[in-house]
Every structure is written in structure tokens, then in C-alpha cells.
Coordinates of C-alpha atoms in Angstrom, one line a residue:
X159 CA -87.2 -32.2 66.7
X160 CA -83.5 -32.5 67.5
X161 CA -80.8 -31.9 64.8
X162 CA -77.1 -32.1 65.7
X163 CA -77.9 -31.4 69.4
X164 CA -80.2 -28.4 68.5
X165 CA -83.6 -28.7 70.2
X166 CA -86.6 -27.3 68.3
X167 CA -89.7 -27.2 70.5
X168 CA -93.2 -27.1 69.3
X169 CA -96.5 -27.5 71.2
X170 CA -98.3 -28.6 68.0
X171 CA -97.7 -31.0 65.2
X172 CA -95.2 -29.9 62.6
X173 CA -94.6 -30.6 59.0
X174 CA -90.9 -29.4 58.7
X175 CA -88.3 -30.3 56.2
X176 CA -84.5 -29.7 56.4
X177 CA -83.7 -27.3 53.6
X178 CA -80.1 -26.4 54.2
X179 CA -77.5 -26.8 56.9
X180 CA -73.9 -25.8 57.7
X181 CA -71.7 -25.8 60.8
X182 CA -73.2 -22.5 62.0
X183 CA -76.9 -22.8 61.2
X184 CA -79.7 -24.8 59.7
X185 CA -82.7 -23.8 57.6
X186 CA -86.0 -25.6 58.0
X187 CA -89.5 -25.0 56.6
X188 CA -93.0 -26.3 56.3
X189 CA -94.1 -25.0 53.0
X190 CA -95.4 -21.8 54.4
X191 CA -92.5 -20.4 56.5
X192 CA -88.8 -21.0 56.7
X193 CA -86.9 -20.8 60.0
X194 CA -83.2 -20.1 60.4
X195 CA -82.0 -21.8 63.5
X196 CA -78.7 -21.1 65.2
X197 CA -77.2 -23.8 67.5
X198 CA -76.8 -21.6 70.5
X199 CA -80.6 -21.2 70.9
X200 CA -83.4 -23.3 72.1
X201 CA -86.3 -22.0 70.1
X202 CA -90.1 -22.6 69.7
X203 CA -91.2 -23.0 66.1
X204 CA -94.7 -22.0 64.8
X205 CA -97.1 -24.8 64.3
X206 CA -98.5 -25.9 61.0
X207 CA -102.0 -24.4 60.6
X208 CA -104.9 -26.7 59.9
X209 CA -107.3 -25.5 57.2
X210 CA -110.9 -26.2 58.1
X211 CA -112.6 -27.8 55.1
X212 CA -116.1 -27.4 53.7
X213 CA -118.1 -30.5 53.4
X214 CA -120.1 -30.8 50.1
X215 CA -121.7 -33.9 48.7
X216 CA -120.1 -36.1 51.3
X217 CA -116.5 -34.9 50.7
X218 CA -114.1 -32.6 52.5
X219 CA -113.4 -29.7 50.1
X220 CA -110.7 -27.1 50.3
X221 CA -112.4 -23.7 49.7
X222 CA -111.2 -21.7 46.7
X223 CA -111.9 -18.5 48.5
X224 CA -109.3 -15.8 48.9
X225 CA -110.7 -14.8 52.4
X226 CA -109.6 -16.9 55.4
X227 CA -110.1 -16.2 59.1
X228 CA -107.8 -17.2 61.9
X229 CA -109.2 -19.5 64.6
X230 CA -107.4 -18.7 67.9
X231 CA -106.8 -20.7 71.0
X232 CA -108.4 -18.4 73.6
X233 CA -105.9 -19.3 76.3
X234 CA -102.8 -18.4 74.2
X235 CA -103.9 -16.4 71.1
X236 CA -102.1 -18.9 69.0
X237 CA -103.6 -19.6 65.6
X238 CA -104.8 -23.2 65.6
X239 CA -106.7 -23.2 62.3
X240 CA -107.8 -21.2 59.4
X241 CA -111.5 -21.1 58.3
X242 CA -112.6 -20.1 54.9
X243 CA -115.4 -17.6 53.9
X244 CA -117.1 -19.8 51.4
X245 CA -117.6 -18.4 47.9
X246 CA -121.1 -17.9 46.4
X247 CA -120.4 -20.8 44.1
X248 CA -119.5 -23.1 47.0
X249 CA -122.7 -22.1 48.8
X250 CA -124.7 -22.9 45.7
X251 CA -122.9 -26.3 45.4
X252 CA -123.8 -27.2 49.0
X253 CA -127.4 -26.4 48.6
X254 CA -127.7 -28.1 45.2
X255 CA -126.0 -31.2 46.7
X256 CA -128.6 -31.2 49.5
X257 CA -131.4 -30.8 47.1
X258 CA -130.2 -33.6 44.9
X259 CA -129.8 -35.9 47.9
X260 CA -133.3 -35.1 49.1
X261 CA -134.8 -36.9 46.2
X262 CA -133.6 -40.2 47.4
X263 CA -133.0 -39.6 51.2
X264 CA -136.7 -38.5 51.7
X265 CA -137.7 -42.0 50.4
X266 CA -135.3 -43.8 52.7
X267 CA -137.2 -45.9 55.3
X268 CA -137.7 -44.7 58.8
X269 CA -135.9 -47.8 60.0
X270 CA -132.8 -47.2 58.0
X271 CA -132.7 -43.5 59.0
X272 CA -133.0 -44.6 62.6
X273 CA -130.2 -47.1 62.3
X274 CA -127.8 -44.4 60.9
X275 CA -128.6 -42.2 63.9
X276 CA -127.9 -45.1 66.2
X277 CA -124.5 -45.6 64.5
X278 CA -123.8 -41.9 64.7
X279 CA -124.4 -41.9 68.5
X280 CA -122.1 -44.9 68.8
X281 CA -119.3 -43.1 66.9
X282 CA -119.7 -39.9 68.9
X283 CA -119.5 -41.8 72.1
X284 CA -116.3 -43.5 70.9
X285 CA -114.7 -40.2 69.9
X286 CA -115.8 -38.2 73.0
X287 CA -112.2 -37.3 74.0
X288 CA -111.2 -36.1 70.5
X289 CA -114.4 -33.9 70.1
X290 CA -114.0 -32.5 73.6
X291 CA -110.4 -31.5 73.0
X292 CA -111.3 -29.7 69.8
X293 CA -114.0 -27.8 71.6
X294 CA -111.6 -26.8 74.4
X295 CA -108.8 -25.8 71.9
X296 CA -111.0 -23.3 70.0
X297 CA -113.7 -22.3 72.5
X298 CA -111.7 -22.3 75.7
X299 CA -114.1 -24.1 78.0
X300 CA -112.7 -26.7 80.4
X301 CA -112.3 -30.3 79.3
X302 CA -114.8 -31.6 81.8
X303 CA -117.3 -29.0 80.5
X304 CA -116.5 -29.9 76.9
X305 CA -117.0 -33.6 77.7
X306 CA -120.4 -32.7 79.2
X307 CA -121.3 -30.9 76.0
X308 CA -120.6 -34.1 74.0
X309 CA -123.0 -35.9 76.4
X310 CA -125.7 -33.4 75.7
X311 CA -125.1 -33.7 72.0
X312 CA -125.5 -37.5 72.4
X313 CA -128.9 -37.0 74.0
X314 CA -130.1 -35.0 71.0
X315 CA -128.9 -37.7 68.6
X316 CA -130.6 -40.4 70.7
X317 CA -133.8 -38.4 70.5
X318 CA -133.4 -38.3 66.7
X319 CA -133.0 -42.1 66.9
X320 CA -136.6 -42.2 68.1
X321 CA -137.9 -41.0 64.8
X322 CA -139.7 -44.2 64.2
X323 CA -142.0 -43.2 67.1
X324 CA -141.9 -39.4 66.8
X325 CA -142.8 -39.2 63.1
X326 CA -145.9 -41.3 63.3
X327 CA -149.1 -39.7 62.0
X328 CA -152.7 -40.0 63.3
X329 CA -155.4 -42.2 62.0
X330 CA -159.2 -41.8 62.2
X331 CA -161.0 -45.0 61.0
X332 CA -164.5 -44.6 59.5
X333 CA -164.7 -40.9 60.4
X334 CA -167.7 -40.9 58.1
X335 CA -169.4 -43.8 56.5
X336 CA -166.7 -45.7 54.6
X337 CA -164.3 -42.8 55.0
X338 CA -160.9 -42.8 56.8
X339 CA -158.7 -39.8 57.6
X340 CA -155.0 -39.9 58.4
X341 CA -152.1 -37.6 58.6
X342 CA -148.5 -38.0 57.3
X343 CA -145.5 -36.0 58.6
X344 CA -143.5 -35.4 55.4
X345 CA -140.0 -33.9 55.2
X346 CA -139.8 -30.3 54.0
X347 CA -136.6 -30.5 51.8
X348 CA -133.4 -28.7 52.5
X349 CA -132.9 -27.5 56.1
X350 CA -130.5 -24.8 57.2
X351 CA -128.8 -24.6 60.7
X352 CA -126.8 -21.6 61.9
X353 CA -125.0 -22.1 65.3
X354 CA -123.2 -19.9 67.8
X355 CA -119.6 -20.5 69.1
X356 CA -120.5 -21.4 72.6
X357 CA -121.7 -25.0 72.1
X358 CA -120.3 -26.1 68.7
X359 CA -121.4 -29.7 69.2
X360 CA -124.6 -29.5 71.2
X361 CA -126.2 -26.8 69.0
X362 CA -125.4 -28.6 65.8
X363 CA -126.9 -31.7 67.4
X364 CA -130.1 -29.8 68.2
X365 CA -130.5 -29.2 64.5
X366 CA -129.3 -31.6 61.8
X367 CA -129.8 -35.0 63.4
X368 CA -133.6 -34.6 63.9
X369 CA -134.0 -32.8 60.6
X370 CA -132.1 -35.6 58.7
X371 CA -133.9 -38.3 60.7
X372 CA -137.2 -36.8 59.5
X373 CA -136.1 -37.2 55.9
X374 CA -134.7 -33.8 55.2
X375 CA -131.3 -32.9 53.9
X376 CA -129.2 -30.2 55.5
X377 CA -126.7 -27.4 55.2
X378 CA -124.9 -26.4 58.4
X379 CA -123.1 -23.1 58.9
X380 CA -121.2 -23.3 62.2
X381 CA -119.5 -20.4 64.0
X382 CA -116.2 -19.4 62.4
X383 CA -114.8 -18.9 65.9
X384 CA -114.9 -22.7 66.8
X385 CA -115.6 -24.7 63.7
X386 CA -113.3 -27.7 63.9
X387 CA -115.2 -29.8 66.4
X388 CA -118.4 -29.2 64.4
X389 CA -116.8 -30.4 61.2
X390 CA -115.4 -33.5 62.9
X391 CA -118.9 -34.1 64.3
X392 CA -120.4 -34.0 60.8
X393 CA -117.6 -36.3 59.5
X394 CA -118.7 -38.9 62.1
X395 CA -122.3 -38.6 60.9
X396 CA -121.1 -39.4 57.3
X397 CA -119.0 -42.3 58.7
X398 CA -122.2 -43.5 60.3
X399 CA -123.8 -44.0 56.9
X400 CA -125.3 -40.8 55.7
X401 CA -125.3 -40.8 51.9
X402 CA -123.5 -38.0 50.0
X403 CA -125.2 -34.7 50.1
X404 CA -127.5 -35.4 53.0
X405 CA -125.3 -33.2 55.3
X406 CA -123.2 -30.3 54.1
X407 CA -121.1 -27.7 55.8
X408 CA -120.1 -24.2 54.7
X409 CA -118.5 -21.3 56.5
X410 CA -119.0 -17.6 56.3
X411 CA -120.5 -14.4 57.7
X412 CA -123.6 -12.4 57.1
X413 CA -123.4 -12.6 53.3
X414 CA -123.2 -16.4 53.4
X415 CA -126.2 -16.5 55.9
X416 CA -128.3 -14.3 53.7
X417 CA -127.5 -16.2 50.6
X418 CA -128.4 -19.5 52.2
X419 CA -131.7 -18.2 53.7
X420 CA -132.7 -16.7 50.3
X421 CA -132.0 -19.8 48.3
X422 CA -135.2 -21.3 46.8
X423 CA -134.4 -24.8 47.9
X424 CA -134.0 -24.0 51.6
X425 CA -137.3 -24.6 53.3
X426 CA -136.6 -24.1 57.0
X427 CA -134.0 -22.2 59.1
X428 CA -132.9 -22.9 62.7
X429 CA -130.7 -20.5 64.6
X430 CA -129.3 -20.5 68.1
X431 CA -127.2 -17.5 69.2
X432 CA -127.5 -13.8 70.0
X433 CA -130.7 -11.8 70.0
X434 CA -129.4 -9.3 67.4
X435 CA -128.5 -11.9 64.9
X436 CA -131.4 -14.2 65.6
X437 CA -133.9 -11.4 65.1
X438 CA -132.4 -10.6 61.7
X439 CA -132.4 -14.3 60.7
X440 CA -136.0 -14.9 61.7
X441 CA -137.3 -11.8 60.0
X442 CA -135.2 -12.4 56.8
X443 CA -136.3 -16.0 56.6
X444 CA -140.0 -15.1 57.2
X445 CA -139.7 -12.5 54.5
X446 CA -138.6 -15.1 52.1
X447 CA -141.3 -17.6 53.0
X448 CA -139.2 -20.0 55.1
X449 CA -140.2 -21.7 58.3
X450 CA -137.9 -20.3 61.0
X451 CA -137.0 -20.6 64.7
X452 CA -134.5 -18.5 66.6
X453 CA -133.3 -19.3 70.1
X454 CA -131.7 -16.1 71.3
X455 CA -130.3 -14.2 74.3
X456 CA -131.3 -14.3 77.9
X457 CA -131.1 -12.9 81.4
X458 CA -131.8 -15.8 83.6
X459 CA -132.5 -15.4 87.3
X460 CA -132.0 -17.9 90.1
X461 CA -134.1 -17.4 93.3
X462 CA -132.7 -18.7 96.6
X463 CA -135.2 -19.1 99.4
X464 CA -134.1 -19.2 103.0
X465 CA -135.4 -22.8 103.3
X466 CA -133.1 -24.0 100.5
X467 CA -130.3 -26.5 101.1
X468 CA -127.6 -23.8 101.7
X469 CA -124.5 -25.6 100.4
X470 CA -126.2 -27.0 97.3
X471 CA -127.8 -23.7 96.5
X472 CA -124.5 -21.7 96.7
X473 CA -122.5 -24.3 94.8
X474 CA -125.0 -24.6 92.0
X475 CA -125.3 -20.8 91.9
X476 CA -121.6 -20.3 91.4
X477 CA -121.3 -23.1 88.9
X478 CA -124.2 -21.8 86.8
X479 CA -123.1 -18.2 86.9
X480 CA -119.3 -18.7 86.3
X481 CA -119.0 -22.1 84.5
X482 CA -118.0 -21.9 80.9
X483 CA -116.9 -18.4 81.8
X484 CA -120.5 -17.4 81.7
X485 CA -120.8 -18.0 77.9
X486 CA -124.1 -19.9 78.1
X487 CA -127.5 -18.6 77.1
X488 CA -128.8 -20.6 80.1
X489 CA -126.2 -19.3 82.6
X490 CA -127.5 -17.6 85.8
X491 CA -126.1 -14.0 85.7
X492 CA -128.6 -12.9 88.3
X493 CA -129.6 -14.3 91.6
X494 CA -132.3 -13.0 93.9
X495 CA -131.7 -13.7 97.6
X496 CA -135.1 -13.8 99.4
X497 CA -135.5 -13.0 103.1
X498 CA -132.9 -14.4 105.4
X499 CA -131.0 -16.0 102.5
X500 CA -129.5 -12.5 102.1
X501 CA -127.3 -13.4 105.1
X502 CA -125.6 -16.0 102.9
X503 CA -123.9 -13.3 100.7
X504 CA -120.6 -13.3 102.5
X505 CA -120.3 -17.1 102.0
X506 CA -121.2 -16.8 98.4
X507 CA -118.5 -14.2 97.9
X508 CA -115.8 -16.3 99.7
X509 CA -116.6 -19.4 97.7
X510 CA -116.6 -17.5 94.5
X511 CA -113.1 -16.2 95.3
X512 CA -111.8 -19.8 95.5
X513 CA -112.8 -20.6 92.0
X514 CA -109.9 -21.4 89.8
X515 CA -109.3 -19.7 86.4
X516 CA -107.1 -21.5 83.9
X517 CA -106.7 -22.8 80.4
X518 CA -109.4 -25.3 79.4
X519 CA -106.9 -28.1 79.1
X520 CA -106.2 -27.8 82.9
X521 CA -108.7 -30.2 84.3
X522 CA -108.9 -28.7 87.8
X523 CA -109.8 -25.2 86.4
X524 CA -113.4 -24.1 87.2
X525 CA -113.5 -21.8 84.2
X526 CA -111.4 -21.0 81.2
X527 CA -111.0 -17.9 79.0
X528 CA -113.7 -16.2 77.1
X529 CA -113.6 -16.9 73.4
X530 CA -111.9 -13.8 72.0
X531 CA -110.1 -10.5 72.8
X532 CA -113.2 -8.7 71.4
X533 CA -115.5 -10.6 73.8
X534 CA -113.2 -9.8 76.7
X535 CA -113.1 -6.1 75.8
X536 CA -116.9 -6.0 75.7
X537 CA -117.3 -7.9 79.0
X538 CA -114.8 -5.5 80.7
X539 CA -116.6 -2.5 79.4
X540 CA -119.9 -3.8 80.9
X541 CA -118.2 -4.5 84.2
X542 CA -116.8 -1.0 84.2
X543 CA -120.3 0.4 83.6
X544 CA -121.6 -1.4 86.7
X545 CA -119.1 0.4 88.9
X546 CA -119.8 3.7 87.1
X547 CA -123.6 3.3 87.5
X548 CA -123.4 2.7 91.2
X549 CA -123.3 -1.1 91.8
X550 CA -120.9 -2.4 94.4
X551 CA -118.3 -4.8 93.0
X552 CA -117.5 -7.3 95.8
X553 CA -115.3 -9.4 93.5
X554 CA -113.3 -7.9 90.6
X555 CA -112.3 -10.2 87.8
X556 CA -111.3 -7.6 85.3
X557 CA -107.5 -7.9 85.7
X558 CA -107.4 -11.7 86.0
X559 CA -103.9 -13.1 85.3
X560 CA -103.1 -16.8 84.8
X561 CA -99.5 -17.9 85.2
X562 CA -98.0 -19.1 82.0
X563 CA -100.7 -17.7 79.9
X564 CA -100.1 -13.9 79.6
X565 CA -102.1 -13.6 76.4
X566 CA -105.2 -15.5 77.3
X567 CA -108.7 -13.9 77.3
X568 CA -109.2 -14.5 81.0
X569 CA -111.9 -12.8 83.0
X570 CA -112.2 -13.9 86.6
X571 CA -115.5 -14.3 88.5
X572 CA -117.0 -10.9 89.2
X573 CA -119.8 -10.2 91.6
X574 CA -122.0 -7.1 92.1
X575 CA -124.4 -6.1 94.8
X576 CA -126.6 -3.0 95.0
X577 CA -127.7 -3.7 91.5
X578 CA -130.8 -1.9 90.1
X579 CA -132.8 -3.2 87.1
X580 CA -132.0 -0.2 85.0
X581 CA -128.2 -0.8 85.1
X582 CA -126.4 -2.0 82.0
X583 CA -125.1 -5.0 83.8
X584 CA -128.7 -6.1 84.4
X585 CA -130.4 -5.1 81.2
X586 CA -127.7 -6.5 78.8
X587 CA -126.5 -10.0 78.4
X588 CA -122.9 -9.8 79.6
X589 CA -122.0 -13.4 78.4
X590 CA -119.1 -13.5 80.8
X591 CA -118.4 -14.6 84.3
X592 CA -120.4 -11.9 86.1
X593 CA -123.1 -12.3 88.8
X594 CA -125.6 -9.6 89.8
X595 CA -127.0 -10.1 93.3
X596 CA -130.5 -8.7 93.9
X597 CA -132.5 -9.0 97.1
X598 CA -136.2 -9.4 97.8
X599 CA -138.4 -9.7 100.9
X600 CA -140.8 -12.3 99.5
X601 CA -141.0 -14.8 96.8
X602 CA -143.8 -12.8 95.2
X603 CA -141.5 -9.8 94.9
X604 CA -138.8 -12.0 93.3
X605 CA -141.4 -13.4 90.8
X606 CA -142.4 -9.8 89.9
X607 CA -138.7 -8.9 89.2
X608 CA -138.3 -11.8 86.9
X609 CA -141.6 -11.3 85.0
X610 CA -140.7 -7.7 84.4
X611 CA -137.6 -8.7 82.5
X612 CA -138.3 -9.1 78.8
X613 CA -136.3 -12.3 78.4
X614 CA -137.8 -15.7 79.1
X615 CA -135.2 -18.4 78.4
X616 CA -134.8 -20.0 81.9
X617 CA -135.2 -19.4 85.6
X618 CA -134.8 -21.5 88.7
X619 CA -135.7 -21.6 92.4
X620 CA -133.9 -23.3 95.2
X621 CA -136.3 -24.2 98.0
X622 CA -137.4 -27.1 100.3
X623 CA -141.0 -26.0 100.1
X624 CA -143.4 -27.7 97.7
X625 CA -145.7 -24.7 98.1
X626 CA -143.0 -22.3 97.1
X627 CA -142.0 -24.4 94.1
X628 CA -145.6 -24.7 92.8
X629 CA -146.3 -21.0 93.3
X630 CA -143.1 -20.3 91.4
X631 CA -143.7 -22.6 88.5
X632 CA -147.3 -21.4 88.0
X633 CA -146.7 -17.7 88.4
X634 CA -143.4 -17.3 86.5
X635 CA -143.6 -16.2 82.9
X636 CA -140.5 -18.0 81.6
X637 CA -140.3 -20.9 79.2
X638 CA -138.0 -23.2 81.2
X639 CA -138.1 -23.6 85.0
X640 CA -135.7 -25.3 87.3
X641 CA -136.7 -26.4 90.8
X642 CA -133.5 -27.1 92.7
X643 CA -131.9 -27.4 89.2
X644 CA -129.8 -24.3 88.3
X645 CA -129.7 -24.7 84.5
X646 CA -133.1 -26.1 83.4
X647 CA -132.3 -27.3 79.9
X648 CA -134.4 -30.4 79.7
X649 CA -133.1 -33.7 78.4
X650 CA -133.5 -33.9 74.6
X651 CA -136.7 -36.0 74.5
X652 CA -138.3 -32.9 75.9
X653 CA -138.4 -29.7 73.8
X654 CA -136.4 -26.6 74.4
X655 CA -139.0 -24.0 75.4
X656 CA -137.5 -20.6 75.8
X657 CA -140.1 -17.8 75.6
X658 CA -140.7 -14.1 75.2
X659 CA -137.7 -12.1 73.9
X660 CA -135.5 -15.1 74.1
X661 CA -137.3 -16.9 71.3
X662 CA -138.8 -16.3 67.9
X663 CA -141.0 -19.0 66.3
X664 CA -143.6 -21.2 68.0
X665 CA -141.6 -24.5 67.9
X666 CA -138.3 -25.2 69.7
X667 CA -135.5 -27.8 69.2
X668 CA -135.7 -31.3 70.6
X669 CA -138.6 -33.4 71.9
X670 CA -141.8 -33.7 69.9
X671 CA -141.6 -30.1 68.7
X672 CA -138.5 -30.8 66.6
X673 CA -140.4 -33.2 64.4
X674 CA -143.3 -30.7 64.0
X675 CA -140.7 -28.1 62.9
X676 CA -138.9 -30.3 60.4
X677 CA -141.9 -31.8 58.8
X678 CA -145.2 -30.7 57.1
X679 CA -148.4 -32.4 57.9
X680 CA -150.4 -33.8 55.0
X681 CA -153.9 -34.9 55.8
X682 CA -155.5 -37.6 53.6
X683 CA -159.2 -38.3 53.5
X684 CA -160.0 -41.5 51.7
X685 CA -163.1 -43.4 50.6
X686 CA -162.9 -46.8 48.8
X687 CA -165.9 -48.2 46.9
X688 CA -166.8 -51.8 46.5
X689 CA -165.8 -53.1 43.0
X690 CA -169.5 -53.3 41.8
X691 CA -170.5 -49.9 43.2
X692 CA -173.1 -48.0 41.2
X693 CA -173.9 -44.4 42.0
X694 CA -176.4 -43.6 39.3
X695 CA -176.8 -40.2 37.7
X696 CA -177.1 -38.1 40.9
X697 CA -174.5 -35.2 41.0
X698 CA -173.2 -34.5 44.5
X699 CA -173.3 -30.7 44.8
X700 CA -173.3 -31.0 48.7
X701 CA -170.4 -32.8 50.4
X702 CA -171.8 -35.1 53.0
X703 CA -169.7 -36.7 55.6
X704 CA -172.1 -38.8 57.6

């Protein structure tokens, strides 16, 4: 904005009005704050703050709460949005809206539900850039990484578009004389999804598109740290043709989560996030008779064999360990160098030192900031413990500085050797850009290390030997295995299959399992008699199925 030669600079959109002016100063405001500007200064004015809405019964709703949380840009600490802690009344309205919509949506044909999912995928693809920029603004991950997340969300929507195939039941014709048996996969009712901050689009896509495609309605509670992209994602689903009430969004903390879980109309709960929260949600949901699944924390290991393609193995190791600033439950915070691949450590270190840290909006950055000052403080504390407990820190990212962004939550790539499996940096999920390097003489020794870890989300091996690969996939006790693939999250028409301490519940998101989770099986056994059938006076006290 320029007024009489005075330049007012803002990096965000403004809603400012000229209130008063004189020869010496002007007064401007945006309804929240007034600014007195003197002509001799060039000044940056605070941006207008977006209020994140609730979505209830197909409409964006401004919460009536008195409690709002700031959503920060992790690269700058600027407030970019305010998110409400929904009131108990608003939570009730959201669930009631979903329950009312279920009465008609559950009777909508498979074909029409499929077509809405196809439309939804089209709209998401058209709005990839907008969605990615919102993710980067609030989460901090790089734009290319955020665009990749949109792509993974699209895969999940496309899998939901296959509901006409996935929701088919089974049929047994003439299982007994004149008797047929068949199964129906019926929707449950209102589903609940609770997502973490690190994939605000992909995690939501793992939940509500398949649940809705199966005929359920839904209430989604996204992370309050990065909610805007999720809300826009849901808006696109409504634009695609979802009727009012089929998908609803509320925001809040533990009280909101507990109230949603306990609600009589909520039939199933899906969670992806930390182990601590996921364990509570699973137990609380089970206590209240809900079907539940919790995908939780991890400590993934990548094994590098000496016969691996060296360059590819090193590049994929660094990308999977430090990409997204390590804020992925499928990151590789541990690598095990087997045999002569231990000689590659100096090159691993040198390449890691070349990785560029910067704001997510900087396309050539390899990793952005972590999500919050609190997350950075926790990460630094764990890195400090590694040094205190005797590990060797070959790369120290604790004092990472990015020019032009003095307030950003930046942590640089950090690499430890001489790590033992009782150190905090090994036993705890750091959820930051830190890599622990372990060594093993043999593949069998590496497998034993991994199987002794309680987590079972993912693991990978880099090798050129089919024998090594088959031994690894058969002996490893981890739910998702990569062979020359560093982050083995399967494409969405396969199910997410984390195991052991990384998962609670027997069914995972995506693939065929997602339909089993979001439906209940009804078995029908039918016998039809000819119109003139006469059975006489014999009472059938024994059921015969011959």
C-alpha cells in the first residue's frame, strides 16, 4: 500500500482502511488493530489473520468459542491463522448433522458415491498448488514435498473411487438344497477421524474418503497445528457433490476428542499420530464399544548391504532420514551398515553436510523447519542426550541458522555413530532430522537388532542380492518392508500394515482392509419355496442344511 509516498509493506493480504490523516502522520486499521504511520519510516504492517472455520452440515461456521489458538508459520513464527477450540454444543451439532445425513447417504447407490469420489479427485488435482502452499505455510515442509503429499492423498481418493469393486459381498448359490447364502458389507454409521500435523492432507485422505464411499458419514478432527489445508480439502469434497452433513470438521484438544469418541452415534474411530495419544484413543474407544484403529509411532531401520548400489542407497538414506525434517512416522532415523558398507560412512557424512535447510517456500531446500518451538526444544533435548550418553555426533544440527529467518524452528541434519540400543536417541522417536548409524557384521545380526525393537511400522534393505532380500522379508518382524525402497508406504490400493507397538487394531487404512474397517458384514441365508409348497404338520426341531 502506498499513501502520499509512504510505503507500507506486508507479506500477507491486508484488509486496511484509512481512518485519519494529516501532514505528519496517517492512521490505518483492519478492524482488529490500528497503526500510526509516520512518513519518515518504511514499515511492515501485521497481516490480517484468517479464522479457520468449522464445517457443519455442509456449511463453514465461525465457532462461538472463547478459546482460539494461533497457527504459526514454522519458518517465521508469524501467526497465519487462528483455530477455534469447538464448544460442546458445536461438537454435538457436528455429530447430529452426520447422523441425520447417514439416513439418506447410506442409501445412496454405490455408483453415485463412486462418481462423487471421482469428482473429488479431479478437484484435488486441479487445486494441487493451493493445497500444497497451505501445507507448507503451516507445517513447514518444502513445497515439492507438500506437492508429493497431495499426490499420495489423490491415491487414497482414487482407491475410494473403487468402492463399486471393493464393497462387493460374497455369494454361495445352493449351499444347501434350495438355500443361498450371501454377505452384505453395510456402512456402520458416523465415523470419526483424528489426524496428526505432519500429513494434514494424506492422513485425512486415508480416513474420510473410504469411509464415506462405503456409505458412512464422518466427523474429522484435524491437528490444530496445521488445519487450513485440511479444511480446504474438505471444502473440495463438498464441492465434488457430497450432500450436507456427510463430512463435518471440528477442532479441539483432548476434551473434544473424548467427547467425540464417547458420543453414542459415533461407531468407529481412526487415528494416526503419536503412540501416547493413539494408545489413549484406542483404549478409550474400545471402552465405549467403538471399532478403533490407531497407527502410531515408529523407529524404522534401513539396512545397507555391501552389494547395494552405493549412490542410490546413500541418497535414499539421507532423503528418508532428513526429508520433511524427519517428521514422518515412516522416516528412517536408524541405518545399519552391514560388513564393508561401513566404509561408506565418510561419504554419507559429507553428503549429509551438503543438504540445504530453508523455509518450505524455497524450492531448492532439502528440508524445512520443524513444526513448532516446542517440537524443536524436544528434539534438541534428545540430541543433547545422545552426546551425554556417549554417542559420537559427526554432524551437529542443533544451532542451525537460516539467513533471513532468525525465528524459524530450524534443526539441521544431525548424525550419530557409536549408538547403542539403550540410548534415548535410539529408544525414543525423535521426530526430527536425526540419523543414528549402527553397524553389523552380518545381515542376520541386523535383522536381530530390528526385531528386538518394539516398533514395527516399516523397515527397508538395500541390496543387489535376491537371496538377501528374501531372507530379510521372511525373517523381519515388521509390517511394511522395502526392498531398495527407503519409505515402504504402499500405494493406496494396498493396505497400510504397520505392526507391533506401531499399531493398535487388526485393520489398517487403505486397500481392502479399509472397507472391512468401515463396514459391518451381514450374512443372509435365504430359502424360497415354490408357490404351491405344502409342508404338512411336521415341526422342524432339527435344522437341516443338506
